Amino acid sequence: MLTFLITSRYVLTATSPELKQPQAPVNAITPVNVSPGDIASVVKAWDSRTASLTKAPGFISTTLYQSVLPNHPWPLIEVAQWQSYTTWTKAHDNADCNHLTERYPPAMATPEVLNQSWSVDFMNDALVCGRRFRTFNVVDDFNREALSIEIDLNLPAPRVVRVLDRIAANRGYLAMLRMDNGPEFISLALAEWAEKHAVKVEFIWPGSQKMHGTKTGLFTQKFRITNWHTYNNALINRGSMTFWLDDEAIKSWYDTSPPSARGRPQRYSDLAITTVLVIKRVFRLPLRAAQGFIDSIFTLMGVPLRCLDYTCVSRRAKSVNVSFKTVTRGEITHLVIDSTGLKLFGEGEWKVKKHGKERRRIWRKLHLAVDSKTHEIICADLSLNNVTDLEGFPGLIRQTHRKIRSVAADGAYDTRLCHDELRRKKIRTLIPPRKGAGYWPGEYEDRNRGVANQRLSGSNARWKWTTEYNRRSIAETAMYRVKQLFGGSLTLRDYDGQVAEALAMVRALNKMTKAGMPESVRIA
């Protein structure tokens, strides 16, 4: 039985000798009979217009029917597509939720051989003069090999097709091409190329950052640690007491040097004071607990030594000279400088976040100069929190007499005082100029070059990339290691004692660094 389902209360029935006339619905108006020829005309018109309809499948405007059957009084409302009434009912009774989109994007298949899947994408960049250009990147998903990077001011779809043909001439045509829905990738030229060479086109899920990151995996670097066994043993040794209380400290525990001034000679050496401060910071112990801890270690080791009293440590820490420099010698290629705060007194972050600040908080500023190649802290100093970075810079850089090629610091050091200090030692300056900075007359070529790059490109990004300024982040890594390993606060009350405590933290970190650091190589 063929029936037109109209959204009004009309029921349109087809008259055919093979079909039994249905009974009129109880609540329907008198049916309007249509000949099979008229129905065929409607079907033909429907088939010719289906592809261009933007409405949901199964619905069509009444205007189409009026153009085919102008003599029938059909209502000017939307009507359903003609079809078998029983088929239509069965299809809608068994309808599922396929029209709903998936909540999560499907996982991208991992290629198993070469040329199984390529990923393509565009990137934009600018020259120093400000002229924009584009790069078209092609990557094999199997081994993340860069097959081509095409660079030009404009890369239309025909140019993309030529690049793919050039790659395929050497490697053969691929099986699947992954890309986003950019205008060049949904063009007719690329669609015809894919159909001609039997290449399956797969578009990434719209809005999926994970799939987009997988597609552009060429720019996601992966590294592998090559000395994992050595580095793992170094991490284990950090908790060994024999690593911190070594033979040198035991042999030099008591001061055997002849007195150089009047008064009672000191019984314990400066190395013993430094060792106690280091153990106190490594294991995060109060002075009294550190004294009992070291005494118990001497007892277990069977060494006829005793730990000095905690009051002696507190008093001697004001004048002890804590040496944190290692025996490393030679030229320093890249020295990075920064500072961080160590809390001395005040409320915790949680209390301040929940209830606000009620009491004053006191900080000390730790200045660090780190070798970017070895992660060794070359220079270190502690100051009050009101001392600016540029005020502490001259005293920090004068702590070493080793030859330094370049020094990198952030914009807080962009002052004549810092530049003059580095120029006096013939060190290349890598300090980004501040926003809107002007040229300095005189011998400030390094800074004026950075100002010129900033004015041409509008920012310091290009200058940072060309000068390897981004290695300055190793100073941030050093400050993070200090706070994670030894805590972000100081416990001694006197300022001179706080300086010794901070330098003891630096000494402990350098000893950990010398024991072993991860060595990684890029694998992708």
Short mmCIF file of C-alpha atoms in Angstrom, two decimals:
data_model
loop_
_atom_site.label_atom_id
_atom_site.label_comp_id
_atom_site.label_asym_id
_atom_site.label_seq_id
_atom_site.Cartn_x
_atom_site.Cartn_y
_atom_site.Cartn_z
CA MET A 1 0.00 0.00 0.00
CA LEU A 2 1.52 3.31 -1.11
CA THR A 3 0.61 6.32 0.95
CA PHE A 4 1.66 9.96 1.20
CA LEU A 5 1.92 11.00 4.83
CA ILE A 6 0.92 14.64 5.02
CA THR A 7 1.50 16.72 8.12
CA SER A 8 -2.09 17.94 7.87
CA ARG A 9 -5.02 15.54 8.29
CA TYR A 10 -5.13 14.65 4.57
CA VAL A 11 -4.33 11.06 3.57
CA LEU A 12 -3.37 10.64 -0.11
CA THR A 13 -3.98 7.10 -1.41
CA ALA A 14 -2.71 5.56 -4.66
CA THR A 15 -5.18 3.72 -6.88
CA SER A 16 -3.64 0.59 -8.33
CA PRO A 17 -5.25 -2.72 -9.34
CA GLU A 18 -2.51 -4.64 -7.50
CA LEU A 19 -3.02 -2.77 -4.26
CA LYS A 20 -5.97 -3.11 -2.01
CA GLN A 21 -7.64 0.16 -1.17
CA PRO A 22 -7.11 0.92 2.51
CA GLN A 23 -9.82 1.96 4.84
CA ALA A 24 -9.91 5.63 5.59
CA PRO A 25 -8.62 6.49 9.04
CA VAL A 26 -11.25 7.16 11.63
CA ASN A 27 -10.13 10.72 12.26
CA ALA A 28 -9.11 11.52 8.66
CA ILE A 29 -10.80 13.65 6.08
CA THR A 30 -11.95 12.08 2.78
CA PRO A 31 -8.85 10.80 0.92
CA VAL A 32 -7.74 12.38 -2.34
CA ASN A 33 -7.09 9.73 -5.01
CA VAL A 34 -4.06 10.10 -7.29
CA SER A 35 -3.19 8.03 -10.34
CA PRO A 36 -0.01 5.92 -10.50
CA GLY A 37 1.30 8.19 -13.26
CA ASP A 38 1.12 11.18 -11.00
CA ILE A 39 2.93 9.25 -8.29
CA ALA A 40 5.69 8.34 -10.73
CA SER A 41 6.11 12.01 -11.58
CA VAL A 42 6.44 12.87 -7.92
CA VAL A 43 9.01 10.12 -7.40
CA LYS A 44 11.06 11.29 -10.36
CA ALA A 45 10.99 14.86 -9.15
CA TRP A 46 11.94 13.71 -5.65
CA ASP A 47 14.96 11.76 -6.90
CA SER A 48 16.20 14.77 -8.85
CA ARG A 49 15.98 17.08 -5.84
CA THR A 50 17.12 14.82 -2.99
CA ALA A 51 20.83 15.54 -3.39
CA SER A 52 20.34 19.30 -3.12
CA LEU A 53 18.08 19.29 -0.07
CA THR A 54 19.52 20.64 3.17
CA LYS A 55 16.66 19.42 5.35
CA ALA A 56 16.77 16.24 7.36
CA PRO A 57 16.39 13.05 5.25
CA GLY A 58 12.76 12.11 4.63
CA PHE A 59 11.23 15.59 4.42
CA ILE A 60 10.57 17.84 1.44
CA SER A 61 8.79 21.10 0.77
CA THR A 62 5.26 21.05 -0.58
CA THR A 63 6.38 23.39 -3.36
CA LEU A 64 7.92 20.40 -5.15
CA TYR A 65 4.61 18.55 -5.17
CA GLN A 66 2.68 21.58 -6.33
CA SER A 67 5.05 21.92 -9.29
CA VAL A 68 4.28 18.32 -10.29
CA LEU A 69 0.61 18.12 -9.27
CA PRO A 70 -0.65 21.68 -9.52
CA ASN A 71 -4.31 20.65 -9.77
CA HIS A 72 -4.46 18.90 -6.40
CA PRO A 73 -5.40 20.99 -3.37
CA TRP A 74 -2.41 20.04 -1.21
CA PRO A 75 -1.85 22.17 1.86
CA LEU A 76 1.09 24.59 1.77
CA ILE A 77 2.93 22.84 4.58
CA GLU A 78 5.87 20.42 4.76
CA VAL A 79 4.92 16.81 3.93
CA ALA A 80 6.74 13.55 4.37
CA GLN A 81 8.51 11.75 1.50
CA TRP A 82 6.25 9.19 -0.19
CA GLN A 83 7.05 5.60 0.59
CA SER A 84 5.38 2.38 1.67
CA TYR A 85 3.40 3.00 4.80
CA THR A 86 4.39 -0.31 6.33
CA THR A 87 8.07 0.18 5.45
CA TRP A 88 8.03 3.66 6.88
CA THR A 89 6.42 2.49 10.10
CA LYS A 90 8.84 -0.43 10.52
CA ALA A 91 11.86 1.73 9.87
CA HIS A 92 10.83 4.27 12.48
CA ASP A 93 9.83 1.67 15.05
CA ASN A 94 13.32 0.13 14.87
CA ALA A 95 15.17 3.43 14.71
CA ASP A 96 18.27 3.68 16.90
CA CYS A 97 20.39 6.60 17.99
CA ASN A 98 22.81 6.56 15.08
CA HIS A 99 22.12 10.21 14.45
CA LEU A 100 23.82 11.13 17.74
CA THR A 101 27.49 12.02 17.54
CA GLU A 102 30.03 10.00 19.46
CA ARG A 103 31.12 11.43 22.76
CA TYR A 104 34.81 10.68 22.21
CA PRO A 105 36.68 10.63 18.89
CA PRO A 106 37.67 7.21 17.58
CA ALA A 107 41.29 6.18 18.02
CA MET A 108 43.51 6.68 15.00
CA ALA A 109 44.84 3.44 13.59
CA THR A 110 48.58 2.91 14.00
CA PRO A 111 50.33 2.15 10.69
CA GLU A 112 52.32 -1.07 10.52
CA VAL A 113 54.40 -0.46 7.37
CA LEU A 114 55.83 2.45 5.45
CA ASN A 115 53.56 4.38 3.07
CA GLN A 116 50.48 3.10 4.84
CA SER A 117 49.57 6.50 6.23
CA TRP A 118 50.85 10.04 5.73
CA SER A 119 49.92 13.11 7.75
CA VAL A 120 49.94 16.57 6.22
CA ASP A 121 49.46 20.01 7.69
CA PHE A 122 50.36 23.67 7.23
CA MET A 123 52.36 25.96 9.49
CA ASN A 124 52.70 29.75 9.40
CA ASP A 125 55.71 31.84 10.31
CA ALA A 126 57.28 35.21 9.54
CA LEU A 127 60.61 36.52 8.36
CA VAL A 128 62.60 39.09 10.31
CA CYS A 129 61.17 41.79 8.04
CA GLY A 130 57.65 40.72 8.99
CA ARG A 131 56.75 38.98 5.71
CA ARG A 132 54.55 35.97 6.37
CA PHE A 133 55.11 32.58 4.73
CA ARG A 134 53.68 29.06 4.95
CA THR A 135 55.15 25.58 5.14
CA PHE A 136 53.46 22.41 3.91
CA ASN A 137 54.67 19.43 5.96
CA VAL A 138 54.33 15.76 5.02
CA VAL A 139 55.16 13.04 7.58
CA ASP A 140 55.07 9.25 7.37
CA ASP A 141 53.10 8.10 10.43
CA PHE A 142 54.97 4.79 10.67
CA ASN A 143 58.42 6.15 11.56
CA ARG A 144 57.61 9.89 11.81
CA GLU A 145 59.96 10.61 8.94
CA ALA A 146 59.62 14.05 7.38
CA LEU A 147 59.02 13.39 3.69
CA SER A 148 58.81 17.01 2.59
CA ILE A 149 58.61 20.56 3.90
CA GLU A 150 57.49 22.92 1.14
CA ILE A 151 58.00 26.63 1.86
CA ASP A 152 56.42 29.50 -0.05
CA LEU A 153 54.39 32.64 0.41
CA ASN A 154 51.30 30.87 -0.94
CA LEU A 155 50.58 27.14 -1.20
CA PRO A 156 47.29 26.50 -3.06
CA ALA A 157 45.71 23.10 -3.59
CA PRO A 158 47.37 22.39 -7.01
CA ARG A 159 50.74 23.01 -5.37
CA VAL A 160 49.85 20.52 -2.64
CA VAL A 161 49.01 17.92 -5.28
CA ARG A 162 52.34 18.47 -7.05
CA VAL A 163 54.23 17.99 -3.78
CA LEU A 164 52.43 14.72 -3.10
CA ASP A 165 53.12 13.50 -6.66
CA ARG A 166 56.80 14.35 -6.28
CA ILE A 167 57.05 12.32 -3.07
CA ALA A 168 55.11 9.41 -4.57
CA ALA A 169 57.48 9.31 -7.54
CA ASN A 170 60.27 8.23 -5.18
CA ARG A 171 58.37 6.26 -2.54
CA GLY A 172 55.25 5.11 -4.30
CA TYR A 173 51.68 6.12 -3.60
CA LEU A 174 50.32 5.79 -0.11
CA ALA A 175 47.22 4.03 1.18
CA MET A 176 45.74 6.73 3.42
CA LEU A 177 46.17 10.48 3.85
CA ARG A 178 45.37 12.13 7.19
CA MET A 179 44.62 15.83 7.42
CA ASP A 180 42.27 18.43 8.84
CA ASN A 181 39.47 20.17 6.99
CA GLY A 182 41.47 23.15 5.75
CA PRO A 183 40.44 24.79 2.47
CA GLU A 184 43.33 23.24 0.54
CA PHE A 185 42.51 19.76 1.84
CA ILE A 186 38.80 19.81 0.97
CA SER A 187 39.43 21.20 -2.52
CA LEU A 188 38.32 19.46 -5.71
CA ALA A 189 41.92 19.12 -6.92
CA LEU A 190 42.98 17.03 -3.93
CA ALA A 191 39.78 14.97 -4.03
CA GLU A 192 40.33 14.10 -7.70
CA TRP A 193 43.98 13.23 -6.99
CA ALA A 194 42.98 10.88 -4.16
CA GLU A 195 40.34 9.20 -6.32
CA LYS A 196 42.74 8.81 -9.24
CA HIS A 197 45.44 7.08 -7.18
CA ALA A 198 43.07 5.14 -4.87
CA VAL A 199 44.18 7.04 -1.77
CA LYS A 200 41.83 6.98 1.20
CA VAL A 201 41.34 10.40 2.76
CA GLU A 202 40.83 10.52 6.54
CA PHE A 203 39.93 13.77 8.24
CA ILE A 204 40.72 14.21 11.92
CA TRP A 205 37.89 14.62 14.41
CA PRO A 206 36.84 18.30 14.59
CA GLY A 207 38.09 19.95 17.76
CA SER A 208 40.17 16.96 18.88
CA GLN A 209 43.49 18.31 20.12
CA LYS A 210 44.78 14.80 20.73
CA MET A 211 44.26 13.72 17.11
CA HIS A 212 45.66 17.01 15.86
CA GLY A 213 48.74 16.49 18.00
CA THR A 214 49.12 12.98 16.60
CA LYS A 215 48.80 14.29 13.07
CA THR A 216 51.50 16.90 13.62
CA GLY A 217 53.76 14.50 15.49
CA LEU A 218 56.80 15.69 13.54
CA PHE A 219 57.09 18.63 15.90
CA THR A 220 56.61 16.56 19.08
CA GLN A 221 60.10 15.56 20.09
CA LYS A 222 60.68 12.33 21.98
CA PHE A 223 63.79 11.52 23.98
CA ARG A 224 65.24 8.38 25.50
CA ILE A 225 67.60 8.15 28.48
CA THR A 226 70.74 6.28 27.45
CA ASN A 227 72.37 5.92 30.90
CA TRP A 228 69.35 4.79 32.85
CA HIS A 229 71.29 2.20 34.89
CA THR A 230 73.88 4.75 36.07
CA TYR A 231 71.28 7.42 36.74
CA ASN A 232 69.10 4.99 38.68
CA ASN A 233 72.01 4.07 40.95
CA ALA A 234 72.70 7.77 41.50
CA LEU A 235 69.11 8.28 42.62
CA ILE A 236 69.42 5.38 45.06
CA ASN A 237 72.70 6.69 46.50
CA ARG A 238 71.05 9.97 47.40
CA GLY A 239 69.51 8.24 50.40
CA SER A 240 72.74 6.57 51.54
CA MET A 241 74.43 8.01 54.63
CA THR A 242 77.84 6.96 53.34
CA PHE A 243 77.21 9.24 50.34
CA TRP A 244 76.87 12.30 52.59
CA LEU A 245 79.08 11.22 55.49
CA ASP A 246 82.03 10.09 53.37
CA ASP A 247 85.64 9.31 54.28
CA GLU A 248 86.76 12.89 53.71
CA ALA A 249 84.28 14.22 56.27
CA ILE A 250 85.19 11.53 58.81
CA LYS A 251 88.94 12.16 58.49
CA SER A 252 88.52 15.93 58.79
CA TRP A 253 85.83 15.86 61.48
CA TYR A 254 88.08 17.38 64.14
CA ASP A 255 90.12 20.50 63.52
CA THR A 256 93.82 19.60 63.72
CA SER A 257 95.24 22.81 62.28
CA PRO A 258 97.39 24.99 64.56
CA PRO A 259 95.59 27.97 66.09
CA SER A 260 95.97 31.19 64.14
CA ALA A 261 94.54 33.59 66.74
CA ARG A 262 94.23 34.02 70.47
CA GLY A 263 91.65 32.06 72.43
CA ARG A 264 90.62 28.46 72.71
CA PRO A 265 91.11 26.50 69.47
CA GLN A 266 88.09 25.10 67.68
CA ARG A 267 87.47 21.40 68.19
CA TYR A 268 85.38 20.74 65.08
CA SER A 269 86.38 21.70 61.57
CA ASP A 270 84.41 23.82 59.11
CA LEU A 271 83.81 20.68 57.06
CA ALA A 272 82.04 19.10 60.05
CA ILE A 273 79.75 22.14 60.34
CA THR A 274 79.05 22.01 56.60
CA THR A 275 78.33 18.26 56.74
CA VAL A 276 75.80 18.71 59.54
CA LEU A 277 74.07 21.51 57.62
CA VAL A 278 73.95 19.40 54.46
CA ILE A 279 72.49 16.36 56.27
CA LYS A 280 70.00 18.65 58.01
CA ARG A 281 68.73 19.95 54.64
CA VAL A 282 68.82 16.64 52.74
CA PHE A 283 66.80 14.75 55.34
CA ARG A 284 64.87 17.86 56.49
CA LEU A 285 65.73 17.54 60.18
CA PRO A 286 65.79 20.13 62.98
CA LEU A 287 69.22 20.76 64.51
CA ARG A 288 68.55 18.63 67.59
CA ALA A 289 67.27 15.73 65.49
CA ALA A 290 70.26 16.07 63.16
CA GLN A 291 72.62 15.77 66.14
CA GLY A 292 70.98 12.56 67.36
CA PHE A 293 70.80 11.19 63.83
CA ILE A 294 74.52 11.64 63.17
CA ASP A 295 75.49 10.25 66.59
CA SER A 296 73.50 7.09 65.87
CA ILE A 297 75.22 6.74 62.48
CA PHE A 298 78.65 6.99 64.13
CA THR A 299 77.60 4.32 66.63
CA LEU A 300 76.40 1.95 63.92
CA MET A 301 79.56 2.52 61.87
CA GLY A 302 81.80 1.95 64.90
CA VAL A 303 83.58 5.26 64.37
CA PRO A 304 84.97 6.91 67.55
CA LEU A 305 83.43 10.30 66.72
CA ARG A 306 80.68 12.40 68.20
CA CYS A 307 78.46 14.95 66.55
CA LEU A 308 78.93 18.50 67.74
CA ASP A 309 76.20 20.05 69.85
CA TYR A 310 73.31 21.71 68.04
CA THR A 311 74.08 25.04 69.77
CA CYS A 312 77.60 24.88 68.35
CA VAL A 313 76.20 24.32 64.84
CA SER A 314 73.85 27.29 65.21
CA ARG A 315 76.68 29.52 66.42
CA ARG A 316 79.38 28.36 63.98
CA ALA A 317 76.99 28.56 60.98
CA LYS A 318 77.21 32.37 61.18
CA SER A 319 80.90 32.37 60.25
CA VAL A 320 81.50 29.10 58.39
CA ASN A 321 82.59 29.28 54.76
CA VAL A 322 80.49 26.70 52.89
CA SER A 323 82.25 25.63 49.72
CA PHE A 324 79.84 24.42 47.04
CA LYS A 325 82.07 24.53 43.97
CA THR A 326 83.18 21.28 42.40
CA VAL A 327 86.53 20.45 40.83
CA THR A 328 85.15 21.11 37.34
CA ARG A 329 87.41 23.34 35.30
CA GLY A 330 87.45 24.77 31.81
CA GLU A 331 85.40 27.15 29.74
CA ILE A 332 81.68 27.65 30.38
CA THR A 333 79.78 27.83 27.11
CA HIS A 334 76.44 29.05 28.41
CA LEU A 335 75.79 30.42 31.91
CA VAL A 336 72.15 31.02 32.89
CA ILE A 337 71.14 33.27 35.78
CA ASP A 338 67.94 33.68 37.79
CA SER A 339 66.71 34.06 41.36
CA THR A 340 63.98 32.58 43.55
CA GLY A 341 62.56 33.13 47.02
CA LEU A 342 63.05 30.97 50.11
CA LYS A 343 60.48 31.46 52.84
CA LEU A 344 61.70 32.40 56.29
CA PHE A 345 58.53 33.23 58.18
CA GLY A 346 54.84 33.45 57.35
CA GLU A 347 51.62 31.61 56.76
CA GLY A 348 51.21 28.73 54.36
CA GLU A 349 49.70 29.02 50.91
CA TRP A 350 46.61 27.02 51.86
CA LYS A 351 45.78 29.29 54.78
CA VAL A 352 46.29 32.42 52.69
CA LYS A 353 44.12 31.01 49.90
CA LYS A 354 41.25 30.04 52.20
CA HIS A 355 41.31 32.78 54.84
CA GLY A 356 43.48 35.52 53.40
CA LYS A 357 46.76 37.03 54.56
CA GLU A 358 46.79 38.01 58.22
CA ARG A 359 50.46 38.07 59.18
CA ARG A 360 53.54 39.38 57.52
CA ARG A 361 55.68 37.01 55.49
CA ILE A 362 59.45 37.19 55.21
CA TRP A 363 61.52 35.81 52.36
CA ARG A 364 65.14 35.52 51.34
CA LYS A 365 66.21 35.69 47.72
CA LEU A 366 68.53 32.99 46.37
CA HIS A 367 70.54 34.03 43.29
CA LEU A 368 71.87 31.21 41.09
CA ALA A 369 74.17 30.99 38.07
CA VAL A 370 74.02 27.56 36.41
CA ASP A 371 76.08 25.91 33.69
CA SER A 372 73.47 24.96 31.11
CA LYS A 373 75.52 22.00 29.88
CA THR A 374 76.36 20.24 33.16
CA HIS A 375 73.54 21.66 35.39
CA GLU A 376 76.23 22.57 37.93
CA ILE A 377 75.62 25.67 40.05
CA ILE A 378 78.67 27.85 39.45
CA CYS A 379 77.71 30.90 41.53
CA ALA A 380 75.20 31.34 44.34
CA ASP A 381 74.32 34.04 46.82
CA LEU A 382 71.58 34.85 49.33
CA SER A 383 70.16 38.33 49.88
CA LEU A 384 67.21 40.08 51.46
CA ASN A 385 63.97 40.05 49.54
CA ASN A 386 64.16 43.79 48.81
CA VAL A 387 67.42 43.37 46.89
CA THR A 388 66.68 43.45 43.17
CA ASP A 389 68.17 41.02 40.68
CA LEU A 390 70.35 43.66 39.06
CA GLU A 391 71.78 44.72 42.44
CA GLY A 392 72.88 41.17 43.21
CA PHE A 393 74.20 40.50 39.72
CA PRO A 394 77.75 41.98 39.98
CA GLY A 395 78.60 40.10 43.17
CA LEU A 396 77.20 36.90 41.70
CA ILE A 397 79.13 36.97 38.43
CA ARG A 398 82.41 37.86 40.18
CA GLN A 399 82.42 34.59 42.17
CA THR A 400 84.02 32.69 39.29
CA HIS A 401 87.16 33.36 37.29
CA ARG A 402 86.46 30.76 34.62
CA LYS A 403 86.09 31.90 31.05
CA ILE A 404 82.45 32.34 30.04
CA ARG A 405 81.27 32.63 26.45
CA SER A 406 77.71 33.85 27.01
CA VAL A 407 75.35 34.69 29.86
CA ALA A 408 71.55 34.49 29.57
CA ALA A 409 69.16 36.20 31.97
CA ASP A 410 65.59 37.48 31.85
CA GLY A 411 64.41 41.01 31.21
CA ALA A 412 64.92 42.10 34.83
CA TYR A 413 68.67 42.23 34.11
CA ASP A 414 68.27 44.57 31.11
CA THR A 415 70.17 47.45 32.72
CA ARG A 416 73.42 49.23 31.97
CA LEU A 417 74.91 47.89 35.22
CA CYS A 418 74.53 44.27 34.10
CA HIS A 419 75.60 44.93 30.52
CA ASP A 420 78.68 46.85 31.65
CA GLU A 421 79.69 44.05 34.04
CA LEU A 422 79.46 41.43 31.29
CA ARG A 423 81.17 43.66 28.74
CA ARG A 424 84.06 44.21 31.16
CA LYS A 425 84.59 40.42 31.33
CA LYS A 426 84.15 40.10 27.53
CA ILE A 427 81.07 37.91 27.84
CA ARG A 428 78.37 37.76 25.18
CA THR A 429 75.11 39.12 26.59
CA LEU A 430 71.82 37.29 26.02
CA ILE A 431 69.30 39.49 27.83
CA PRO A 432 66.03 40.23 26.01
CA PRO A 433 65.28 43.96 25.72
CA ARG A 434 62.15 45.16 27.39
CA LYS A 435 59.03 46.00 25.42
CA GLY A 436 59.43 49.30 23.61
CA ALA A 437 63.16 49.49 24.43
CA GLY A 438 65.34 52.00 22.61
CA TYR A 439 68.88 51.84 21.30
CA TRP A 440 71.78 52.54 23.64
CA PRO A 441 74.71 54.55 22.28
CA GLY A 442 78.13 53.07 22.75
CA GLU A 443 79.43 49.51 22.77
CA TYR A 444 76.13 47.68 23.30
CA GLU A 445 75.98 45.74 20.03
CA ASP A 446 74.38 42.63 21.54
CA ARG A 447 71.52 44.58 23.08
CA ASN A 448 70.97 46.89 20.11
CA ARG A 449 70.77 43.84 17.86
CA GLY A 450 68.00 42.48 20.07
CA VAL A 451 66.17 45.83 19.95
CA ALA A 452 66.36 45.79 16.14
CA ASN A 453 64.90 42.28 16.00
CA GLN A 454 62.12 43.31 18.36
CA ARG A 455 61.14 46.27 16.21
CA LEU A 456 61.18 44.25 12.99
CA SER A 457 59.22 41.23 14.23
CA GLY A 458 57.14 42.87 16.95
CA SER A 459 58.43 40.59 19.74
CA ASN A 460 61.55 38.87 21.08
CA ALA A 461 60.48 35.39 19.90
CA ARG A 462 62.66 35.34 16.79
CA TRP A 463 65.66 36.72 18.67
CA LYS A 464 65.29 34.08 21.41
CA TRP A 465 65.19 31.29 18.85
CA THR A 466 68.23 32.41 16.86
CA THR A 467 70.42 33.10 19.94
CA GLU A 468 69.44 29.94 21.89
CA TYR A 469 68.20 32.15 24.70
CA ASN A 470 65.63 29.52 25.66
CA ARG A 471 68.37 27.50 27.37
CA ARG A 472 67.85 29.96 30.22
CA SER A 473 65.01 27.69 31.36
CA ILE A 474 67.70 25.44 32.89
CA ALA A 475 67.99 28.05 35.65
CA GLU A 476 64.29 27.51 36.35
CA THR A 477 65.01 23.78 36.51
CA ALA A 478 67.77 24.34 39.07
CA MET A 479 65.48 26.40 41.30
CA TYR A 480 62.78 23.75 41.03
CA ARG A 481 65.27 21.05 42.04
CA VAL A 482 66.38 23.05 45.09
CA LYS A 483 62.84 23.46 46.37
CA GLN A 484 61.70 19.94 45.56
CA LEU A 485 64.70 18.21 47.15
CA PHE A 486 65.39 20.42 50.16
CA GLY A 487 62.23 22.44 50.71
CA GLY A 488 61.44 26.05 49.97
CA SER A 489 62.14 27.55 53.40
CA LEU A 490 65.01 28.35 55.77
CA THR A 491 65.02 27.47 59.48
CA LEU A 492 68.02 29.22 61.07
CA ARG A 493 67.24 32.56 62.69
CA ASP A 494 70.38 34.61 62.07
CA TYR A 495 70.91 36.02 58.57
CA ASP A 496 74.51 34.79 58.32
CA GLY A 497 73.36 31.35 59.39
CA GLN A 498 70.67 31.45 56.72
CA VAL A 499 73.34 32.18 54.11
CA ALA A 500 75.30 29.10 55.23
CA GLU A 501 72.12 27.00 55.20
CA ALA A 502 71.25 28.09 51.65
CA LEU A 503 74.78 27.42 50.39
CA ALA A 504 74.64 23.98 52.05
CA MET A 505 71.60 23.26 49.89
CA VAL A 506 73.57 24.32 46.82
CA ARG A 507 76.48 22.11 47.87
CA ALA A 508 74.17 19.12 48.26
CA LEU A 509 72.58 19.74 44.86
CA ASN A 510 75.96 19.95 43.15
CA LYS A 511 76.98 16.68 44.77
CA MET A 512 73.82 15.02 43.46
CA THR A 513 74.48 16.44 40.01
CA LYS A 514 78.05 15.17 39.99
CA ALA A 515 76.93 11.69 41.08
CA GLY A 516 74.86 11.24 37.95
CA MET A 517 72.42 13.03 35.68
CA PRO A 518 70.23 11.61 32.90
CA GLU A 519 71.73 11.66 29.42
CA SER A 520 69.05 11.65 26.74
CA VAL A 521 69.05 11.48 22.96
CA ARG A 522 66.26 12.40 20.61
CA ILE A 523 64.53 9.42 19.03
CA ALA A 524 61.63 11.15 17.24
#
